[in-house]
CSV table of C-alpha atoms in Angstrom, one decimal:
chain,number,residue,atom,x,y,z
A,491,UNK,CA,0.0,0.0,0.0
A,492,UNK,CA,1.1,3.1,-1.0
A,493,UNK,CA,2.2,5.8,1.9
A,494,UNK,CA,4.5,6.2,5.2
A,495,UNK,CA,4.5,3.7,7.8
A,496,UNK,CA,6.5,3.5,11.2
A,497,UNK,CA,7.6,0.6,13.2
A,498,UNK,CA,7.4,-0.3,15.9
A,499,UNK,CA,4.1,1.2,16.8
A,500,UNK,CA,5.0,0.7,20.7
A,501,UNK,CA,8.0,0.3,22.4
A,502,UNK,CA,9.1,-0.2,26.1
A,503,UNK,CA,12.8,-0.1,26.8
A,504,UNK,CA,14.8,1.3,29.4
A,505,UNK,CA,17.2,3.9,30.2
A,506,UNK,CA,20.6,3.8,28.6
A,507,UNK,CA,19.0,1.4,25.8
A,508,UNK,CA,19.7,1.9,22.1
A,509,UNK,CA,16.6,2.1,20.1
A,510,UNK,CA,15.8,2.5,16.6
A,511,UNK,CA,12.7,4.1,15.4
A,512,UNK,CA,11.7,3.3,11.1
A,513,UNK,CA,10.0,5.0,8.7
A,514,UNK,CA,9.6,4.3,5.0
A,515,UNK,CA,7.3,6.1,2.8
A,516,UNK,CA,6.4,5.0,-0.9
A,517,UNK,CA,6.1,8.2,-2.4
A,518,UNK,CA,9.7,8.7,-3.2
A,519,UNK,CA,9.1,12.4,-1.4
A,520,UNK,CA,12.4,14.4,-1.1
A,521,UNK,CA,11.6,16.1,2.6
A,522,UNK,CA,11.0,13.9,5.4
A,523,UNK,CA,10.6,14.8,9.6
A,524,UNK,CA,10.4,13.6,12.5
A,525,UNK,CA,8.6,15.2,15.4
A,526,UNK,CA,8.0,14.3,18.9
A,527,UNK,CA,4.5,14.7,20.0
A,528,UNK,CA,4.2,15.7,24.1
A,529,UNK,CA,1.0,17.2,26.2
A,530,UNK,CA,1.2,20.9,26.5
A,531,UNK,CA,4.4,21.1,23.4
A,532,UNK,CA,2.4,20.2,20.6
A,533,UNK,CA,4.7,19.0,17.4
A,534,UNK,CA,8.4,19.5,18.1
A,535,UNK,CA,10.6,18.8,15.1
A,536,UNK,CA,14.1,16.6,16.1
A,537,UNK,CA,15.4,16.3,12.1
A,538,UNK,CA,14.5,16.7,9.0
A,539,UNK,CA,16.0,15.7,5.7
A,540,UNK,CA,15.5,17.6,2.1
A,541,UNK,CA,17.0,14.8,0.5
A,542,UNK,CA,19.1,11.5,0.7
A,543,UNK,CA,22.4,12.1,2.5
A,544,UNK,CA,20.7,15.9,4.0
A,545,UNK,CA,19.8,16.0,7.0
A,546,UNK,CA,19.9,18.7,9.9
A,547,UNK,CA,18.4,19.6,12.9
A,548,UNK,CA,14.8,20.8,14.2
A,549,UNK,CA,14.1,22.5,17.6
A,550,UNK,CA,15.1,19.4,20.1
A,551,UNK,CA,17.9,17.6,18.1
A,552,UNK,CA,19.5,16.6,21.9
A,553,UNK,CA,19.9,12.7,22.1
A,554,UNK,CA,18.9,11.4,18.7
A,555,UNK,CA,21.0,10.5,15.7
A,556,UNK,CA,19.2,10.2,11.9
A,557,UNK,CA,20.0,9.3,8.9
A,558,UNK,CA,19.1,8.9,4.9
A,559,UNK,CA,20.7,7.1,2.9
A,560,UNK,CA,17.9,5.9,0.9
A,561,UNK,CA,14.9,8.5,-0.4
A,562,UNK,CA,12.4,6.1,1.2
A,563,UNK,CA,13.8,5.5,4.8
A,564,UNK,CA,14.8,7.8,7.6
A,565,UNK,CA,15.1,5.9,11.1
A,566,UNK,CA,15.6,7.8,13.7
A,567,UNK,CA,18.1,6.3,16.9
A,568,UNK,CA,18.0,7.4,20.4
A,569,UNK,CA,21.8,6.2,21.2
A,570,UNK,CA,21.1,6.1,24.7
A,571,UNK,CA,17.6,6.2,25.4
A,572,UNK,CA,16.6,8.4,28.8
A,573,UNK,CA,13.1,8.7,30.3
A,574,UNK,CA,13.0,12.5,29.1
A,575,UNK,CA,12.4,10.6,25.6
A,576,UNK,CA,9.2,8.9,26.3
A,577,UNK,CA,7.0,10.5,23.8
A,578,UNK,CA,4.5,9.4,20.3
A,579,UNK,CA,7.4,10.1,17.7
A,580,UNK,CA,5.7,10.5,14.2
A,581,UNK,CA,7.5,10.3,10.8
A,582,UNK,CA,6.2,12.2,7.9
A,583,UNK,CA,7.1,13.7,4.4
A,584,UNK,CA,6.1,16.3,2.0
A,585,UNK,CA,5.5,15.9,-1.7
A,586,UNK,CA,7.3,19.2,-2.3
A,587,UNK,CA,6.8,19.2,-6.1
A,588,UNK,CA,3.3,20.0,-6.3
A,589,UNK,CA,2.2,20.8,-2.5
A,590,UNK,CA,3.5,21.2,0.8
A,591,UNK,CA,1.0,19.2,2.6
A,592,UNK,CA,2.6,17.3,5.0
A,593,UNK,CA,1.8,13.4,5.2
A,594,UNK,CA,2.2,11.5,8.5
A,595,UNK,CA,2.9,8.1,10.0
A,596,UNK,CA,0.6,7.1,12.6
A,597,UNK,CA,3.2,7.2,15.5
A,598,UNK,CA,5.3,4.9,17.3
A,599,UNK,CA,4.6,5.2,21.1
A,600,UNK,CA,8.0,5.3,23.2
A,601,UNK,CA,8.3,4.3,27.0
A,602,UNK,CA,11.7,4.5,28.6
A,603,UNK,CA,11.8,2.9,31.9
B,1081,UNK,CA,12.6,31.5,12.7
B,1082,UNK,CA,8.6,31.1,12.6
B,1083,UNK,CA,7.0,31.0,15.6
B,1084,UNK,CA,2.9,29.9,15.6
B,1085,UNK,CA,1.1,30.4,18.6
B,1086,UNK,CA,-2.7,28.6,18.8
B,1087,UNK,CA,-5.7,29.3,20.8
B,1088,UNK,CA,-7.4,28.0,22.6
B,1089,UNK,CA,-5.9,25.0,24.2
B,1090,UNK,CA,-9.2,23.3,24.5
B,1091,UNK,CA,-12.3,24.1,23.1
B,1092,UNK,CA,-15.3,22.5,24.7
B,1093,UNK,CA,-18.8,23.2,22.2
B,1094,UNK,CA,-22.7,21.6,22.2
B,1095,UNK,CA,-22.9,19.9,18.9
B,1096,UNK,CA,-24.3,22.2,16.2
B,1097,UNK,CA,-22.6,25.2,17.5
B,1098,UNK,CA,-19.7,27.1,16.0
B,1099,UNK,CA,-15.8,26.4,17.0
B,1100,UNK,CA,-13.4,29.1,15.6
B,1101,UNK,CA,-9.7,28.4,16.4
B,1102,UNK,CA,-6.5,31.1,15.9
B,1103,UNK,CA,-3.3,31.4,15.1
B,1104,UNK,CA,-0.6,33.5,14.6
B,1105,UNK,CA,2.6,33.6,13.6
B,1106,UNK,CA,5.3,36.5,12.6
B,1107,UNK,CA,7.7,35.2,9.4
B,1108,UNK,CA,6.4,37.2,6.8
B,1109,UNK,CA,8.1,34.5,4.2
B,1110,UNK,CA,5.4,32.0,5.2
B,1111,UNK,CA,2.9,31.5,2.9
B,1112,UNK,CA,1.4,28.4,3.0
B,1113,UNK,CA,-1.3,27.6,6.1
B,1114,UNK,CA,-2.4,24.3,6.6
B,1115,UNK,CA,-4.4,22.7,9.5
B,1116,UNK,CA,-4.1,19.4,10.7
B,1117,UNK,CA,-6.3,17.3,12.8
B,1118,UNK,CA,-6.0,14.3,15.1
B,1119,UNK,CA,-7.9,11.5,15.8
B,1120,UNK,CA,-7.2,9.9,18.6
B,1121,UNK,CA,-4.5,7.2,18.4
B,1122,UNK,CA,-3.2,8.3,14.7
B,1123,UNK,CA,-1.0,11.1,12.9
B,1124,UNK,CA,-2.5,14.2,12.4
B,1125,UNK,CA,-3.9,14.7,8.6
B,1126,UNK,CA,-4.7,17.8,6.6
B,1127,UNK,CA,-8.5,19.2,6.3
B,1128,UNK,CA,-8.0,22.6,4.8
B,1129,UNK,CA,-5.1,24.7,3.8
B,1130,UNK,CA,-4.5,28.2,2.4
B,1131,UNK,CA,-1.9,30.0,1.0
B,1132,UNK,CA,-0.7,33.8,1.2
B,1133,UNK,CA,-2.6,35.0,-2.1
B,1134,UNK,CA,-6.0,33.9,-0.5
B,1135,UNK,CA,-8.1,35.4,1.6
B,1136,UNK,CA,-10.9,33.0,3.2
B,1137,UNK,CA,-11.3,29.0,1.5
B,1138,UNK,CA,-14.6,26.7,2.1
B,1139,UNK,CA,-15.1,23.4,2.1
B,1140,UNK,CA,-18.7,22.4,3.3
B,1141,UNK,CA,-18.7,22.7,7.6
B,1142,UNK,CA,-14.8,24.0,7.6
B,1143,UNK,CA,-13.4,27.1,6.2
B,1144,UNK,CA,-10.2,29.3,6.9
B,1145,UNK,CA,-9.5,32.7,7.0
B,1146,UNK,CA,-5.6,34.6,6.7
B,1147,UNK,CA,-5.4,37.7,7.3
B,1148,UNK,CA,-1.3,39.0,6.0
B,1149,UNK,CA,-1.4,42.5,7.5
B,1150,UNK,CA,-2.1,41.0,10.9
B,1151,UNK,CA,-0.4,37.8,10.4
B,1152,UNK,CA,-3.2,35.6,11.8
B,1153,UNK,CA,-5.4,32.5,11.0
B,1154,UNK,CA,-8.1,31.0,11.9
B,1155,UNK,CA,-10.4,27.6,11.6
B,1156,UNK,CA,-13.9,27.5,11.7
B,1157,UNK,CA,-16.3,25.0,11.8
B,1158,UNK,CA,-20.1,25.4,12.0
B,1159,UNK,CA,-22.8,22.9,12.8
B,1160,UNK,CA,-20.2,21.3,15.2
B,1161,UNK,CA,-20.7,17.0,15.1
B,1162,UNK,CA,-19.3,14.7,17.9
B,1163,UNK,CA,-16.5,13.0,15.0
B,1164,UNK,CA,-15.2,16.6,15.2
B,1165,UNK,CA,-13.8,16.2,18.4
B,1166,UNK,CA,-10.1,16.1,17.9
B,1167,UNK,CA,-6.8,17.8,18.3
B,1168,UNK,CA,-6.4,20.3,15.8
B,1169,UNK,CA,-3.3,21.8,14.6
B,1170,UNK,CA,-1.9,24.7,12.7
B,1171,UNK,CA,0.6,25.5,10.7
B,1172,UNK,CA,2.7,28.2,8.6
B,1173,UNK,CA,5.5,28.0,6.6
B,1174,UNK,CA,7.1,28.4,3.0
B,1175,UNK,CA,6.4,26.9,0.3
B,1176,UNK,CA,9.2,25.9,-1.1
B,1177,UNK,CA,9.8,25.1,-4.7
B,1178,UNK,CA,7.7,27.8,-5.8
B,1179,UNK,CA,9.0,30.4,-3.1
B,1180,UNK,CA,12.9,29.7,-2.9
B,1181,UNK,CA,11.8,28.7,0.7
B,1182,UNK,CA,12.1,25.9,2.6
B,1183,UNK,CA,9.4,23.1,3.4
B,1184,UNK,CA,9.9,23.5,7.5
B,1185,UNK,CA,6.9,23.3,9.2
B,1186,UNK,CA,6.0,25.4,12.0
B,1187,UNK,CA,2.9,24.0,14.2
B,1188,UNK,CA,1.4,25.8,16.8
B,1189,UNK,CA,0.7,23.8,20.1
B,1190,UNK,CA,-2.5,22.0,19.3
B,1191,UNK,CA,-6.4,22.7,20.3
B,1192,UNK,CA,-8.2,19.8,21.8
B,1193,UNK,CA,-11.9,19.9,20.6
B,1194,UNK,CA,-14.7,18.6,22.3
B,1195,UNK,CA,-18.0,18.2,21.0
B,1196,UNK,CA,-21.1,17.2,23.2
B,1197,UNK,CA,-24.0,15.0,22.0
């Protein structure tokens, strides 16, 4: 099927754990995000990539590590996973060539113990 | 940078009335205003956008109004339905190709909607 998916939708790990968040969308899209969703902060963007082997930083980079090297992936990694990072991650992309609407995943739910 | 702020934070209507949500936001180069909402449980998806050149855009119980000078948005939805309870988001930012800009999304913090039967 045809859009942006994310796995795993839920995770429990604990502190000082590596984890690896996917997300692969069928579009072939250039810009992709990721965003950490919190009560009371809305959509915070970590990274963002204009295009395979771009990326930079959003708002609250601190802690996570991304990368592109495909047009379809960007996994996000939380090196060492704290319980400051427990939060619905979402992926999502824009088309870019004809609008800018943004197109999400439907989250990945992270617990750190 | 953009900065978007939304209000209210919650918004608590009888179904059939009105809900209006605003925002605002201050980079002038933004020109492309979406809004997003959320179902509980998913990723937020698009219901109506506008763009700089625009004034006010309908479509059936939603509509959006920008006003440049000010630099401020706003939602509206009229003959309010209990599936309209959500979290609704805004957004501003450049659109890119066409502008020289850059596709980075600004949202505001979120409105939770409810709706009573």
């Amino acid at each position: 099927d045809a859009g942006i998916t994310q796995s795993p939708r839920y995770k429990i790990t604990e502190t000082g754990r590596q984890v690896t968040l996917m997300c692969h969308q069928t579009w072939s899209h250039s810009y992709m995000f990721w965003y950490r969703q919190d009560l009371g902060h809305g959509l915070r963007l970590i990274y963002y990539s204009a295009a395979a082997d771009i990326t930079d930083k959003g708002e609250v980079p601190d802690g996570y590590v991304v990368s592109r090297s495909k047009t379809e992936n960007f996994p996000l990694t939380l090196e060492s996973a704290t319980r400051s990072q427990t939060s619905v991650y979402f992926c999502a992309s824009i088309d870019g060539a004809n609008t800018g609407e943004l197109f999400f995943g439907e989250g990945s739910r992270l617990t750190v113990l | 940078g953009e900065n978007v702020e939304q209000h209210p934070s919650t918004l608590s209507v009888q179904e059939g009335d009105s809900a209006v949500i605003k925002c605002t936001y201050s980079d002038s180069a933004s020109n492309y205003f979406p809004w997003y909402k959320q179902e509980l449980g998913k990723g937020p998806q698009l219901i109506i956008d506008i763009r700089s050149n625009v004034g006010e855009k309908k479509d059936q119980r939603i509509a959006v109004t920008l006003n440049k000078t000010a630099k401020h948005f706003s939602l509206h939805i009229t003959e309010t339905q209990p599936e309209d309870s959500a979290v609704y988001f805004c957004a501003a930012y450049p659109e890119g190709y066409r502008s020289g800009g850059s596709y980075i999304p600004t949202f505001g913090r979120g409105t939770s909607l409810i709706v009573h039967p």
